[in-house]
Amino acid sequence: MIVRSDLPIGFLAAQIVHAAGESSGSKLEPGTNAIVLSVRTEAALAVVARQLETRGIPHVAVHEPDAPYRGALTAIGLAPVRDRALVKPILSKLSLFGKPAAGKRNPGAVV
């Protein structure tokens, strides 16, 4: 899960639920990990979405239909993957939600 950290916390929680539900497919295997990562802006989230798309990594981009974020990209849900090496080049650059990036390059910082 990757979310925007510039959204109000209540709204953000709803987006996390949307992304998780829409990306999980069906029944999750035992031992499936769930994490929430964040980027600083919608533009940075769009960069992550493009990287996932380019690498063929299954994901769902969540666009909020209602005001005030009408049409905005607000979250991305990733389908569970067995081989974490597929997503590591993209996700290792992101911060855990609620934590600042500790010396890691964050796409949100420069976009």
C-alpha positions in Angstrom: 0.0 0.0 0.0 1.3 3.4 -0.9 -0.6 6.6 0.1 -0.2 10.3 0.0 0.9 11.8 3.3 -0.5 15.2 2.5 -4.2 14.1 3.0 -6.2 14.5 6.2 -5.8 11.4 8.4 -9.5 10.4 8.3 -9.7 10.7 4.6 -6.4 8.8 4.2 -7.7 5.9 6.3 -10.6 5.5 3.9 -8.3 5.5 1.0 -6.2 2.8 2.6 -9.3 0.6 2.9 -10.2 1.3 -0.7 -6.7 0.4 -2.0 -6.4 -2.7 0.2 -9.8 -4.1 -0.8 -9.4 -3.4 -4.5 -5.9 -4.8 -4.8 -6.2 -8.0 -2.7 -8.2 -9.9 -5.2 -9.7 -12.8 -3.3 -8.6 -14.8 -0.3 -5.2 -13.8 1.0 -2.7 -16.5 1.8 -1.6 -17.0 5.4 1.5 -15.0 6.2 0.6 -12.2 3.8 2.2 -9.0 5.0 0.4 -5.7 4.9 2.4 -2.4 5.0 1.5 1.2 4.3 4.1 3.3 2.6 3.8 7.0 1.7 4.8 9.6 -0.7 4.4 13.4 -0.3 2.3 14.3 -3.3 -0.1 13.1 -5.9 2.7 13.6 -8.5 5.0 11.3 -6.6 2.3 8.8 -6.3 1.8 8.9 -10.1 5.5 8.2 -10.5 5.2 5.1 -8.4 2.1 4.0 -10.4 4.1 4.4 -13.6 7.0 2.4 -12.2 4.7 -0.4 -11.2 3.0 -0.4 -14.6 6.3 -0.4 -16.5 7.4 -3.5 -14.5 4.1 -5.2 -14.9 3.4 -5.4 -11.2 -0.3 -5.9 -10.5 -1.8 -2.9 -8.6 -4.9 -0.7 -8.3 -4.7 3.0 -8.6 -7.4 4.6 -6.4 -8.9 7.9 -7.7 -11.3 9.7 -5.4 -14.6 10.5 -7.1 -15.8 13.0 -4.6 -14.9 16.6 -3.8 -12.6 18.1 -2.8 -10.2 15.5 -4.3 -12.4 14.7 -7.3 -10.5 12.6 -9.7 -7.2 12.8 -7.7 -4.9 9.8 -7.4 -5.0 9.1 -3.6 -3.6 5.7 -3.1 -2.2 2.6 -4.7 -2.9 -1.0 -3.6 -0.5 -3.7 -4.7 -1.7 -7.3 -5.1 0.3 -9.7 -2.9 3.6 -10.8 -4.5 5.6 -13.9 -3.6 8.9 -12.6 -4.9 9.6 -9.3 -3.0 12.6 -8.7 -5.3 10.1 -7.6 -7.9 8.8 -4.7 -5.9 11.9 -3.9 -3.8 13.5 -1.5 -6.4 10.4 0.7 -6.2 9.2 0.3 -2.6 12.5 0.4 -0.9 12.7 4.1 -1.8 9.5 5.0 0.0 8.9 5.8 3.7 6.7 3.9 6.0 3.5 5.9 6.5 3.9 8.2 9.5 7.8 8.1 9.4 10.1 10.5 7.7 12.5 9.1 5.1 15.7 8.3 6.9 18.4 9.0 4.3 16.4 7.3 1.5 15.6 9.0 -1.8 11.9 9.6 -1.8 10.3 10.2 -5.3 7.9 12.6 -3.6 10.8 14.9 -2.6 11.8 15.9 -6.1 8.6 15.6 -8.2 
